[in-house]
Short mmCIF file of C-alpha atoms in Angstrom, two decimals:
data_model
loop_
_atom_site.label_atom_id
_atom_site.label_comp_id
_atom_site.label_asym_id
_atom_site.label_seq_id
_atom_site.Cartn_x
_atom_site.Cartn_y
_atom_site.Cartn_z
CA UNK T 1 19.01 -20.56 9.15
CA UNK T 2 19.43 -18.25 11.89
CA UNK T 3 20.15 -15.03 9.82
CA UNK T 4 17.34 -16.03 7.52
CA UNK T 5 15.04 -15.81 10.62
CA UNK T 6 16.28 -12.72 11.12
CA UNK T 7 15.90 -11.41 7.98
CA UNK T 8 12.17 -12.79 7.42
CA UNK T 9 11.94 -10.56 10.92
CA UNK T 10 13.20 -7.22 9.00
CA UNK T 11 11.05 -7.93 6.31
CA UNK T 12 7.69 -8.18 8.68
CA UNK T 13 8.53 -5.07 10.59
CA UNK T 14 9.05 -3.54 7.20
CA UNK T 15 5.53 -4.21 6.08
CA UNK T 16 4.09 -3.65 9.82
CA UNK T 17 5.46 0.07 9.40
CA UNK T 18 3.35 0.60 5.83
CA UNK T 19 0.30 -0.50 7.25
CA UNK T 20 0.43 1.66 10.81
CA UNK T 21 1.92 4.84 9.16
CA UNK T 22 -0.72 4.20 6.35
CA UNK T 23 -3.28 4.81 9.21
CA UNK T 24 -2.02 8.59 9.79
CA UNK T 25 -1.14 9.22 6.36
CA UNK T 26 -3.70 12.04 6.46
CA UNK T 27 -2.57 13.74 9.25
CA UNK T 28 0.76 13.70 7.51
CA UNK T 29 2.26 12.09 10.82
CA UNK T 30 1.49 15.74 12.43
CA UNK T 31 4.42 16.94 11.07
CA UNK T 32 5.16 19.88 8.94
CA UNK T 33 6.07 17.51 5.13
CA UNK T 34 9.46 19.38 4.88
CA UNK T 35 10.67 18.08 8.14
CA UNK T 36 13.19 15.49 8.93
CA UNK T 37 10.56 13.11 10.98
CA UNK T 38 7.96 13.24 8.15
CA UNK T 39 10.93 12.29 5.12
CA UNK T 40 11.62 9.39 7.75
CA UNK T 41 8.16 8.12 8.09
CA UNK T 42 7.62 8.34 4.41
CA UNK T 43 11.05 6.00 3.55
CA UNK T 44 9.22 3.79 6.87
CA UNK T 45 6.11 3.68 4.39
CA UNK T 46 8.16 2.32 1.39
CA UNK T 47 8.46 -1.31 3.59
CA UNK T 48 6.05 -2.76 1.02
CA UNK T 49 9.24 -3.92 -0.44
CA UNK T 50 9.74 -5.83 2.36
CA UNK T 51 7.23 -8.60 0.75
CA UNK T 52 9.99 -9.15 -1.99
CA UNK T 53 12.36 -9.88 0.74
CA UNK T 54 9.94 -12.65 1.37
CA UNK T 55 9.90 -13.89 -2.13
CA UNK T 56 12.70 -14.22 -2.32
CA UNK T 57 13.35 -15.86 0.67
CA UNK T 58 10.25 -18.27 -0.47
CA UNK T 59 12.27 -19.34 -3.72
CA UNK T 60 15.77 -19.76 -2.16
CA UNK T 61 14.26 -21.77 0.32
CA UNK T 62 11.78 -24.29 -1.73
CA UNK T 63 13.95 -25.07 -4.44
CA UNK T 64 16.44 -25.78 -1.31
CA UNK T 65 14.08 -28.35 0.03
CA UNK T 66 13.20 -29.96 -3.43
CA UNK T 67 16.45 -31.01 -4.21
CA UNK T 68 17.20 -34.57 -4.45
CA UNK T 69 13.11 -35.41 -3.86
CA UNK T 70 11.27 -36.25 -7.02
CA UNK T 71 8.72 -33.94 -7.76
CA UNK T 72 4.80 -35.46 -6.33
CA UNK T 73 1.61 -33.94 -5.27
CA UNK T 74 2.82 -34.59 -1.52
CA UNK T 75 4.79 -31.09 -2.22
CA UNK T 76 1.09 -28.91 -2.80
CA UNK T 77 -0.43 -30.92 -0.13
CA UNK T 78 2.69 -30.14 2.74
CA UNK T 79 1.97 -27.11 1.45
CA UNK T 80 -1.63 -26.40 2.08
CA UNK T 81 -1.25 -28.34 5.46
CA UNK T 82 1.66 -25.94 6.14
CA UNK T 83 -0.31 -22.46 5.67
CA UNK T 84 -3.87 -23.19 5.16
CA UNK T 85 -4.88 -23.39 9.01
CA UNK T 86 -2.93 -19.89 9.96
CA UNK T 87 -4.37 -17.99 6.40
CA UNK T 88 -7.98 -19.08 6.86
CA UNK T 89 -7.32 -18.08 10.20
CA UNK T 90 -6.11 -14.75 8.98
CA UNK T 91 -9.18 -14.27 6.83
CA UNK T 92 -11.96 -14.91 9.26
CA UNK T 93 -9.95 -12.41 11.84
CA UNK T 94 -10.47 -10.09 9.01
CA UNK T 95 -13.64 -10.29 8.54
CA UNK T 96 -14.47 -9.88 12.10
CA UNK T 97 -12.08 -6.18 12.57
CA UNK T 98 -12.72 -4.62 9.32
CA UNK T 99 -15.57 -6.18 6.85
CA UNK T 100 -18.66 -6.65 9.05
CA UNK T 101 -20.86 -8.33 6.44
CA UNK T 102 -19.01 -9.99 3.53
CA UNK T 103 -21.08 -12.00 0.50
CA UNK T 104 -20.38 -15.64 0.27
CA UNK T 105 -19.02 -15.39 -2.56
CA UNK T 106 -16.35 -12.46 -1.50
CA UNK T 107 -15.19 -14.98 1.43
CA UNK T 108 -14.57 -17.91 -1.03
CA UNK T 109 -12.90 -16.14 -3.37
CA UNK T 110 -10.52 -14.83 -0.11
CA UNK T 111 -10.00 -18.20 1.55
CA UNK T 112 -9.36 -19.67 -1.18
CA UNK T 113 -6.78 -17.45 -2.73
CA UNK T 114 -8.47 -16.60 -6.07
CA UNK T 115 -9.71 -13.01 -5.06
CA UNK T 116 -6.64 -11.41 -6.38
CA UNK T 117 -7.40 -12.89 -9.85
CA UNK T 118 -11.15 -11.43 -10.01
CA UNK T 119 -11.61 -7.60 -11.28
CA UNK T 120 -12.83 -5.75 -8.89
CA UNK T 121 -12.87 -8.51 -6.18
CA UNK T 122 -12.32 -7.14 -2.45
CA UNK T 123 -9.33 -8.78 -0.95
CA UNK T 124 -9.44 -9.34 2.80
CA UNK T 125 -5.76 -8.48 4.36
CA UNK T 126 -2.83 -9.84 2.50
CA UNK T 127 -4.40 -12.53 0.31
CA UNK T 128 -2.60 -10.91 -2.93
CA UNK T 129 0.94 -12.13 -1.52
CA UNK T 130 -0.67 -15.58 -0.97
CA UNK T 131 -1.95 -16.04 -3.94
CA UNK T 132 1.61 -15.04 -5.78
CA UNK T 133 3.04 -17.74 -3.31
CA UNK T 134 0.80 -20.46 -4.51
CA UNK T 135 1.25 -19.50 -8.19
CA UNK T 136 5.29 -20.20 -7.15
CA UNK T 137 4.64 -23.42 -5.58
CA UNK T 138 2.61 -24.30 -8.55
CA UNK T 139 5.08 -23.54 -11.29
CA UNK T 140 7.98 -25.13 -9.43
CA UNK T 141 5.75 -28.25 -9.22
CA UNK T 142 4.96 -27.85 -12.84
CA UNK T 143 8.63 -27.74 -14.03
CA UNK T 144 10.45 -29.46 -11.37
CA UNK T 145 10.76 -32.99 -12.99
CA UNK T 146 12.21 -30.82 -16.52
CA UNK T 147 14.70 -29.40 -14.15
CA UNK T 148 16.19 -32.18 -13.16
CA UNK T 149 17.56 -31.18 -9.68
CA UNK T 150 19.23 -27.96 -11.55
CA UNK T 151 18.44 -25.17 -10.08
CA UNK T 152 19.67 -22.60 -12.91
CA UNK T 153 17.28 -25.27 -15.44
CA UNK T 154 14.27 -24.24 -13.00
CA UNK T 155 14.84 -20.57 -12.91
CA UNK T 156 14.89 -20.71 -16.63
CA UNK T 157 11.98 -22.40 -16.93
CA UNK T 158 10.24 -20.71 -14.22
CA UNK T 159 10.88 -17.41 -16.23
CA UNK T 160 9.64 -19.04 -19.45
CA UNK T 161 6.14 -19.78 -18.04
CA UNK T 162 6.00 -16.96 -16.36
CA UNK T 163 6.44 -14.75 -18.85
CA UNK T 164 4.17 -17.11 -21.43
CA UNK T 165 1.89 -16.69 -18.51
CA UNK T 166 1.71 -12.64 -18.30
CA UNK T 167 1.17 -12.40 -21.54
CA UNK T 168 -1.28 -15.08 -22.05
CA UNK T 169 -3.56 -12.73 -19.36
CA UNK T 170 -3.02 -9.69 -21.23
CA UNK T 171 -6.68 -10.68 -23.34
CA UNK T 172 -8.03 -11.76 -20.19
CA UNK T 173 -9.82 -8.11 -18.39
CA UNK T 174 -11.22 -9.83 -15.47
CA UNK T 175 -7.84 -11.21 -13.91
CA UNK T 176 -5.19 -8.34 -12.71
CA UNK T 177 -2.13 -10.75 -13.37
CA UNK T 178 0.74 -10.16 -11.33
CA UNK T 179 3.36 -7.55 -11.85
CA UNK T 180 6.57 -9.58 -13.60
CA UNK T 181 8.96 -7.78 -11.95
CA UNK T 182 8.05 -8.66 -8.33
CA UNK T 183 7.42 -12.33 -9.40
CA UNK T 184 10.69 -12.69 -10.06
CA UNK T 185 12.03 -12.32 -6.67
CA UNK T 186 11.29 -16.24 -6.83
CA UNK T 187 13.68 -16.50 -10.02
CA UNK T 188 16.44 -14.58 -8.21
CA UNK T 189 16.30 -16.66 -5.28
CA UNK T 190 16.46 -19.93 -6.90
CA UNK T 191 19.64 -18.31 -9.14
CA UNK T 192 21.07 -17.20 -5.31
CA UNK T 193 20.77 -20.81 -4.82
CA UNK T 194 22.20 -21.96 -7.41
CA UNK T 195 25.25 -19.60 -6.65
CA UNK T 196 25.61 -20.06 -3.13
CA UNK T 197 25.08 -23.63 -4.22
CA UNK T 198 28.45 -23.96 -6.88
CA UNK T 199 30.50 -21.68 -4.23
CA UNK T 200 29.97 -24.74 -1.49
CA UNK T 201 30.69 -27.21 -4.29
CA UNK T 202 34.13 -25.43 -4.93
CA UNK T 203 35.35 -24.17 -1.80
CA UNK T 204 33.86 -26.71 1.09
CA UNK T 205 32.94 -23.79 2.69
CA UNK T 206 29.49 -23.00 3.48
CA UNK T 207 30.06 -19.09 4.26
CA UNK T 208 31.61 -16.38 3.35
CA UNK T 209 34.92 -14.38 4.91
CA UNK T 210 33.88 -11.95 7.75
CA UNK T 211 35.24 -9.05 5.03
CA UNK T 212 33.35 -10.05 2.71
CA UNK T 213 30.25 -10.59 4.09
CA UNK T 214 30.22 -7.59 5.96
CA UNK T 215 30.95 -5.38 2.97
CA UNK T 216 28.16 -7.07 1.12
CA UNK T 217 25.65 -6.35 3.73
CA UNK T 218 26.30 -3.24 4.27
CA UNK T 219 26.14 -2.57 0.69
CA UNK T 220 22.74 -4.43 -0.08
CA UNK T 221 21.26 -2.00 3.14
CA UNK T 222 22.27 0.91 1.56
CA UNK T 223 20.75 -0.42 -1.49
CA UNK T 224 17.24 -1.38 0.59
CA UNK T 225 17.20 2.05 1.72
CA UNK T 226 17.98 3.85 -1.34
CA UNK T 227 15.31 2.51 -3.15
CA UNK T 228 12.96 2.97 -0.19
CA UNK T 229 13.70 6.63 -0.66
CA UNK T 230 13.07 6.98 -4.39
CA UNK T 231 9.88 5.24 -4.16
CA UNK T 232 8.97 7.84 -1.49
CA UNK T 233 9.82 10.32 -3.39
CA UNK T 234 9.28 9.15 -6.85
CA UNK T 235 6.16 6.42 -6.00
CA UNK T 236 3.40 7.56 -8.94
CA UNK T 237 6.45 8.08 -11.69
CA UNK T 238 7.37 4.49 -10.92
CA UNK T 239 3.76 3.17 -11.31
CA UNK T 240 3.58 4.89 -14.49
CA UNK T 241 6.47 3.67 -16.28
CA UNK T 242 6.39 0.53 -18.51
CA UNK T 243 8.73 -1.16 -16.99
CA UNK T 244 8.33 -0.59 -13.08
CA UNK T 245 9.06 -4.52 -12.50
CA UNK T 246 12.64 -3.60 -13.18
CA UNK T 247 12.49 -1.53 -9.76
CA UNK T 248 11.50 -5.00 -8.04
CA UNK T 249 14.44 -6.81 -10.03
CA UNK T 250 16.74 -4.37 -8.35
CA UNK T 251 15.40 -4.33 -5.18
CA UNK T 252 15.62 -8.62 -5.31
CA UNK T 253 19.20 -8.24 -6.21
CA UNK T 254 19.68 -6.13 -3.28
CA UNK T 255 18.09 -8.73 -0.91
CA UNK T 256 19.69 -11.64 -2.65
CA UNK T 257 22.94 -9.58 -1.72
CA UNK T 258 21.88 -9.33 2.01
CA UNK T 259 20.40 -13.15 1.97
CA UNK T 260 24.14 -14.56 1.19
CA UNK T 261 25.79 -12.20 3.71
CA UNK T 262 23.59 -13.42 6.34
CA UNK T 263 25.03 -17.20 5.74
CA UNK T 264 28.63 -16.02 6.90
CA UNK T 265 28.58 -17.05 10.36
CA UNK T 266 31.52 -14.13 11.53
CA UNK T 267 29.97 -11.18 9.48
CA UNK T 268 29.25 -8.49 12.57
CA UNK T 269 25.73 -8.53 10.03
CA UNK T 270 25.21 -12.30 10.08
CA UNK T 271 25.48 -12.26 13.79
CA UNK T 272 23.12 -9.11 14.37
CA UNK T 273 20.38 -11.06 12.28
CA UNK T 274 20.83 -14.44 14.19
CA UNK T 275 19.75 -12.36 17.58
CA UNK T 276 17.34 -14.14 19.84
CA UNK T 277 14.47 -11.58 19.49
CA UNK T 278 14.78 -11.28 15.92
CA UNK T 279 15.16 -15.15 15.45
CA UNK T 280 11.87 -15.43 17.38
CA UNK T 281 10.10 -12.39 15.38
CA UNK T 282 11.21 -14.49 12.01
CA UNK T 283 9.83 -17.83 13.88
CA UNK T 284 6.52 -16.22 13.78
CA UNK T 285 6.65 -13.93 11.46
CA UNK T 286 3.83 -15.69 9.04
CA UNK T 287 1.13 -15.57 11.88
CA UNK T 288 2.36 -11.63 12.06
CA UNK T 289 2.26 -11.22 8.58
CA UNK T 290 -1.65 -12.42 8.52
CA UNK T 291 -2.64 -10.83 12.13
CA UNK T 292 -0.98 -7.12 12.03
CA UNK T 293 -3.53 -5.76 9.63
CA UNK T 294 -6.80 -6.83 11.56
CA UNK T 295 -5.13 -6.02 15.05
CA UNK T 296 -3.91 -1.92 14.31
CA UNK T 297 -7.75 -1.63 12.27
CA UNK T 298 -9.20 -2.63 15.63
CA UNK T 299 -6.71 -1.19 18.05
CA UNK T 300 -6.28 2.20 16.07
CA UNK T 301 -10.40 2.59 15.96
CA UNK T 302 -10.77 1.53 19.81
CA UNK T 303 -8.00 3.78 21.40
CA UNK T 304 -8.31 7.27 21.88
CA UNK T 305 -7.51 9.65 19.09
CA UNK T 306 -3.51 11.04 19.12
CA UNK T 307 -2.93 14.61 18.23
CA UNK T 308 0.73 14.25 18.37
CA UNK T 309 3.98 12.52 17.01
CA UNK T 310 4.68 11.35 20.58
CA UNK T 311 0.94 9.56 20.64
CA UNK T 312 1.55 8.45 17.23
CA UNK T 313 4.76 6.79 18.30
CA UNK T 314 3.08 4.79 21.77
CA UNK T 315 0.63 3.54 19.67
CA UNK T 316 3.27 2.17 17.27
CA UNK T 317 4.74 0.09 20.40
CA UNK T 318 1.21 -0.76 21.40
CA UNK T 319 0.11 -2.32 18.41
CA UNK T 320 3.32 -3.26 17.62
CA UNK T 321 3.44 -5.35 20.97
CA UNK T 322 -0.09 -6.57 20.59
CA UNK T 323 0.42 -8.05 16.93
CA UNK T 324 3.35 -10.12 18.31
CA UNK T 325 1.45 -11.77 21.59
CA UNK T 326 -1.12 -12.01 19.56
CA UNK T 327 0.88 -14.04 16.65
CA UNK T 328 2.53 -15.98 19.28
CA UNK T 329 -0.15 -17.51 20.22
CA UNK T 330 -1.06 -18.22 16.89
CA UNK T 331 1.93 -19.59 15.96
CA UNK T 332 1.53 -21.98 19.01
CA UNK T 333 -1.85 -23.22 18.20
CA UNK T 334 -1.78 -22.84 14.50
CA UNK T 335 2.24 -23.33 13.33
CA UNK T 336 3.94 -25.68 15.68
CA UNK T 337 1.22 -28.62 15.02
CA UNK T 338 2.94 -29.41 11.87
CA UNK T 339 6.48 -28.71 13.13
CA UNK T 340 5.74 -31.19 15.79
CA UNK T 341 4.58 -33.70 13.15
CA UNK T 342 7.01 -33.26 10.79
CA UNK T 343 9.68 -33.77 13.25
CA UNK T 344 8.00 -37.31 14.94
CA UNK T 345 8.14 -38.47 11.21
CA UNK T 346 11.60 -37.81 10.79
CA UNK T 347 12.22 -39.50 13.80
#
């Protein structure tokens, strides 16, 4: 679990970088666009992708933890006690740093996750993500007693509705439905599952060679970063084709690639992502996934103007700093309550 930490760590700074940068974007990082420090910033500003990282992650994981459990509402409800307190947390902070005076309506639609659904519906941080999680958690409900503890059965199935589902919303103007291609970073990582899954079954090993794992890391990286660079380069082609989900599908492969390196406990990789600071950073990385936004809209707005990429770059480590006291805290007050109680009812 430790490189998994690490990598939901990479996939928050990832994201942290596209919102910051985004701030400056107009200033074109004060740097001239054919230098090397302004080609670096824009790759930085392709992190988006980092959110598939996390889907991914999200479907490995949950159809980990449902097998062998029968399929009940207790899985929605551990759900919503799991992330409700921290995202309605998230919302309200929101409010208070960027929309002053939201309608009723607007902050119902937000807290409860159905903004990203309404056209034309302002969403309040990251509440699009959310929402994709909770259509996840209630598909996999949906299907898990037809899968049968079979992991490959659920991916199947979970691409059937989902794909019954897209087009069913085609007729439907008033609901943007979800982009196929990134949804299915929950299909790939129930199939990585599955995988990793058989390769225990076989070998009674539950990681792979130090080679191996290493070369496969290093591989999905380049991978990450390749396509980081094309959509810097190549962003509005992308958005225009017909099939930009395939992008996603590609970048999920690449992660799923990087997710079953990080199992090997030798890989020089594996190790690097179980490191205490990054383990911590994945520990909290949901509260920092909800907080970042808010804090750099009110830091970047209170501090002093920068003119330069030096200034630029402090207030990177400022904010950057700030988002993860701030998320520790709200990981202690808002996370660990449930930890704590699931672990006393193990015991």
């Amino acid at each position: 679990m430790g490189g998994l930490d690490g990598l939901r760590a990479i996939a928050l700074l990832m994201v942290f970088n596209v919102h910051f940068f985004g701030f400056y974007i107009g200033t074109n990082f004060f740097s001239e666009k054919t230098s090397l420090f302004y080609q670096v910033i824009s790759v930085l500003r392709a992190g988006h992708l980092g959110v598939d990282l996390f889907f991914v992650v999200s479907g490995f994981l949950i159809i980990r933890a449902m097998q062998g459990t029968r399929p009940s509402a207790s899985f929605l409800k551990k759900r919503a006690y799991r992330l409700g307190p921290m995202h309605f947390f998230g919302v309200f902070l929101y409010i208070f740093a960027v929309s002053a005076s939201p309608s009723v309506i607007d902050m119902l639609a937000n807290l409860f996750l159905l903004a990203p659904l309404i056209k034309n519906m302002p969403l309040y941080g990251l509440i699009w993500t959310l929402t994709w999680e909770w259509i996840f958690y209630l598909f996999i409900f949906l299907i898990a007693r037809f899968a049968s503890g079979q992991p490959l059965r659920a991916a199947l199935l979970l691409t059937v509705l989902t794909v019954f589902s897209c087009v069913a919303m085609q007729n439907v103007t008033s609901v943007k439905w979800i982009e196929p291609g990134r949804f299915f970073g929950f299909v790939i990582g129930i199939v990585l599952f599955a995988e990793m899954n058989r390769a225990v079954g076989q070998s009674k090993k539950t990681s792979m060679s130090k080679c191996w794992s290493d070369m496969a890391a290093v591989a999905a990286i380049i991978g990450i970063v390749a396509m980081q660079v094309i959509w810097s380069r190549y962003a509005l082609t992308i958005l225009d084709l017909p099939l930009q989900g395939g992008f996603y599908v590609l970048v999920d492969i690449f992660f799923a690639l990087l997710i079953k390196a990080s199992f090997s406990t030798d890989g020089i990789i594996a190790r690097l992502l179980s490191s205490p600071f990054l383990r911590f950073l994945g520990k909290i990385s949901y509260s920092f996934y909800l907080v970042h936004i808010s804090l750099n809209w009110l830091l970047l707005n209170w501090l002093a103007p920068v003119t330069s990429k030096i200034g630029m770059l402090a207030y990177y480590a400022i904010t950057l700093t700030c988002s993860i006291v701030v998320s520790s805290v709200t990981y202690l007050l808002l996370e660990q309550p449930y930890f704590n109680k699931k672990a006393n009812i193990r015991q």
